[in-house]
Amino acid sequence: MTTALYAGSFDPITNGHLDITTRASRLFDKVVIGIFATPEKRLMFTTEERVNMAKKAVAHLSNVQVRPYDRITVDFAREIGAQVMVRGLRMVTDFEWEFEMAMMNRLLSPDLELVCFMASQQYQFLSASLIKEVASLGGDITTLVPKHVAEALKKKGVTRT
Ligand code: ADP
């Protein structure tokens, strides 16, 4: 049985993340979305909110689980018995960073294989940070995130001072 870990901050989960998750779920027996609790980014949503939004978004995918984690990603991969780490590649700019991280991860955990999915054309430009910026300025992001995520973004926007 092959378990794949798809790790990230998912602040919040977008249709781009969902596209990668869906494609990975067809290829691997089990996919775990690992939500990193304390990334070096400024977060809009708490870990609990990010986990709940992701869970709701993948509820229809029976072999996908969502779990928060708070340590080095390769250790979490080992803990859940993942043999594969999944990443999504958007533009060339993603590549350099992903390559750097892949080399470090290989050093730390030589048996963990990396599988990168090319982002689908319609999501090439889509990032959680851009979504947050557009949503906070009142832009329409309803085609880029699941409905419940759009509602959560809207709520955060309304409570912003
Ligand atoms: P973001 O870069 O959007 O803040 P994360 O840190 O949560 O997202 O990213 C987790 C993984 O998902 C990374 O491998 C990232 O490249 C990938 N990813 C993010 N957005 C997309 C997208 N629109 N299409 C494909 N992959 C994506």
mmCIF file of N, CA and C and ligand atoms in Angstrom, residues 6-11 14 16-17 20 41 86-90 94 98 117-120 123-129, ligand 1:
data_model
loop_
_atom_site.group_PDB
_atom_site.id
_atom_site.type_symbol
_atom_site.label_atom_id
_atom_site.label_comp_id
_atom_site.label_asym_id
_atom_site.label_seq_id
_atom_site.Cartn_x
_atom_site.Cartn_y
_atom_site.Cartn_z
ATOM 1 N N TYR A 6 0.823 15.002 1.220
ATOM 2 C CA TYR A 6 0.778 16.289 0.526
ATOM 3 C C TYR A 6 0.796 17.354 1.622
ATOM 4 N N ALA A 7 1.953 17.959 1.836
ATOM 5 C CA ALA A 7 2.123 18.873 2.966
ATOM 6 C C ALA A 7 2.157 20.326 2.514
ATOM 7 N N GLY A 8 1.686 21.202 3.372
ATOM 8 C CA GLY A 8 1.712 22.631 3.066
ATOM 9 C C GLY A 8 1.012 23.403 4.164
ATOM 10 N N SER A 9 0.836 24.698 3.924
ATOM 11 C CA SER A 9 0.160 25.482 4.963
ATOM 12 C C SER A 9 -1.358 25.549 4.738
ATOM 13 N N PHE A 10 -1.782 25.424 3.512
ATOM 14 C CA PHE A 10 -3.211 25.382 3.181
ATOM 15 C C PHE A 10 -3.996 26.471 3.919
ATOM 16 N N ASP A 11 -3.561 27.706 3.706
ATOM 17 C CA ASP A 11 -4.138 28.849 4.431
ATOM 18 C C ASP A 11 -4.822 29.803 3.468
ATOM 19 N N THR A 14 -7.210 25.747 -1.607
ATOM 20 C CA THR A 14 -7.765 26.344 -2.833
ATOM 21 C C THR A 14 -8.120 25.235 -3.841
ATOM 22 N N GLY A 16 -6.690 24.845 -6.548
ATOM 23 C CA GLY A 16 -5.398 24.350 -7.044
ATOM 24 C C GLY A 16 -4.907 23.198 -6.185
ATOM 25 N N HIS A 17 -4.967 23.358 -4.870
ATOM 26 C CA HIS A 17 -4.595 22.270 -3.950
ATOM 27 C C HIS A 17 -5.505 21.058 -4.168
ATOM 28 N N ILE A 20 -4.609 18.975 -7.196
ATOM 29 C CA ILE A 20 -3.453 18.096 -6.949
ATOM 30 C C ILE A 20 -3.887 16.911 -6.068
ATOM 31 N N LYS A 41 5.030 31.824 7.535
ATOM 32 C CA LYS A 41 4.202 32.829 6.866
ATOM 33 C C LYS A 41 3.234 33.410 7.895
ATOM 34 N N VAL A 86 4.083 14.386 -2.040
ATOM 35 C CA VAL A 86 3.492 15.014 -3.234
ATOM 36 C C VAL A 86 3.665 16.527 -3.146
ATOM 37 N N ARG A 87 4.025 17.145 -4.262
ATOM 38 C CA ARG A 87 4.070 18.603 -4.338
ATOM 39 C C ARG A 87 3.421 19.038 -5.645
ATOM 40 N N GLY A 88 2.980 20.290 -5.675
ATOM 41 C CA GLY A 88 2.421 20.833 -6.914
ATOM 42 C C GLY A 88 3.379 21.872 -7.458
ATOM 43 N N LEU A 89 3.596 21.849 -8.764
ATOM 44 C CA LEU A 89 4.477 22.851 -9.381
ATOM 45 C C LEU A 89 3.669 23.785 -10.253
ATOM 46 N N ARG A 90 3.764 25.055 -9.955
ATOM 47 C CA ARG A 90 3.089 26.041 -10.804
ATOM 48 C C ARG A 90 4.087 26.551 -11.834
ATOM 49 N N ASP A 94 8.306 28.226 -8.819
ATOM 50 C CA ASP A 94 8.111 27.171 -7.816
ATOM 51 C C ASP A 94 9.266 26.182 -7.861
ATOM 52 N N GLU A 98 11.246 24.257 -4.777
ATOM 53 C CA GLU A 98 10.888 22.844 -4.604
ATOM 54 C C GLU A 98 12.124 21.956 -4.754
ATOM 55 N N PHE A 117 3.434 17.137 -9.238
ATOM 56 C CA PHE A 117 2.374 17.246 -10.237
ATOM 57 C C PHE A 117 2.438 18.642 -10.846
ATOM 58 N N MET A 118 2.350 18.716 -12.158
ATOM 59 C CA MET A 118 2.286 20.029 -12.796
ATOM 60 C C MET A 118 0.893 20.608 -12.540
ATOM 61 N N ALA A 119 0.833 21.834 -12.095
ATOM 62 C CA ALA A 119 -0.465 22.465 -11.856
ATOM 63 C C ALA A 119 -1.273 22.492 -13.145
ATOM 64 N N SER A 120 -2.569 22.312 -13.023
ATOM 65 C CA SER A 120 -3.433 22.417 -14.204
ATOM 66 C C SER A 120 -3.421 23.868 -14.675
ATOM 67 N N TYR A 123 -5.071 26.738 -12.907
ATOM 68 C CA TYR A 123 -4.647 27.064 -11.538
ATOM 69 C C TYR A 123 -3.184 27.474 -11.443
ATOM 70 N N GLN A 124 -2.550 27.651 -12.580
ATOM 71 C CA GLN A 124 -1.125 27.997 -12.618
ATOM 72 C C GLN A 124 -0.790 29.236 -11.794
ATOM 73 N N PHE A 125 -1.691 30.183 -11.799
ATOM 74 C CA PHE A 125 -1.428 31.481 -11.167
ATOM 75 C C PHE A 125 -1.982 31.547 -9.748
ATOM 76 N N LEU A 126 -2.608 30.470 -9.319
ATOM 77 C CA LEU A 126 -3.379 30.502 -8.076
ATOM 78 C C LEU A 126 -2.536 30.163 -6.846
ATOM 79 N N SER A 127 -2.467 31.085 -5.908
ATOM 80 C CA SER A 127 -1.789 30.801 -4.639
ATOM 81 C C SER A 127 -2.698 31.249 -3.502
ATOM 82 N N ALA A 128 -2.525 30.623 -2.348
ATOM 83 C CA ALA A 128 -3.348 30.985 -1.195
ATOM 84 C C ALA A 128 -3.128 32.460 -0.835
ATOM 85 N N SER A 129 -1.884 32.920 -0.966
ATOM 86 C CA SER A 129 -1.622 34.322 -0.595
ATOM 87 C C SER A 129 -2.333 35.299 -1.524
HETATM 88 P P1 ADP B 1 0.631 28.235 -1.295
HETATM 89 O O1 ADP B 1 1.943 28.206 -2.038
HETATM 90 O O2 ADP B 1 -0.544 28.398 -2.191
HETATM 91 O O3 ADP B 1 0.610 29.120 -0.084
HETATM 92 P P2 ADP B 1 1.073 25.790 0.247
HETATM 93 O O4 ADP B 1 2.261 26.244 0.973
HETATM 94 O O5 ADP B 1 -0.059 25.317 1.076
HETATM 95 O O6 ADP B 1 0.391 26.806 -0.753
HETATM 96 O O7 ADP B 1 1.502 24.728 -0.844
HETATM 97 C C1 ADP B 1 1.486 23.341 -0.721
HETATM 98 C C2 ADP B 1 1.854 22.723 -2.049
HETATM 99 O O8 ADP B 1 0.788 22.957 -2.986
HETATM 100 C C3 ADP B 1 3.114 23.259 -2.735
HETATM 101 O O9 ADP B 1 3.767 22.186 -3.373
HETATM 102 C C4 ADP B 1 2.576 24.230 -3.743
HETATM 103 O O10 ADP B 1 3.468 24.405 -4.832
HETATM 104 C C5 ADP B 1 1.307 23.521 -4.166
HETATM 105 N N1 ADP B 1 0.319 24.416 -4.750
HETATM 106 C C6 ADP B 1 -0.167 25.557 -4.229
HETATM 107 N N2 ADP B 1 -1.071 26.138 -5.056
HETATM 108 C C7 ADP B 1 -1.159 25.338 -6.156
HETATM 109 C C8 ADP B 1 -1.883 25.400 -7.392
HETATM 110 N N3 ADP B 1 -2.668 26.430 -7.680
HETATM 111 N N4 ADP B 1 -1.738 24.387 -8.275
HETATM 112 C C9 ADP B 1 -0.884 23.367 -7.995
HETATM 113 N N5 ADP B 1 -0.152 23.257 -6.874
HETATM 114 C C10 ADP B 1 -0.280 24.221 -5.959
#
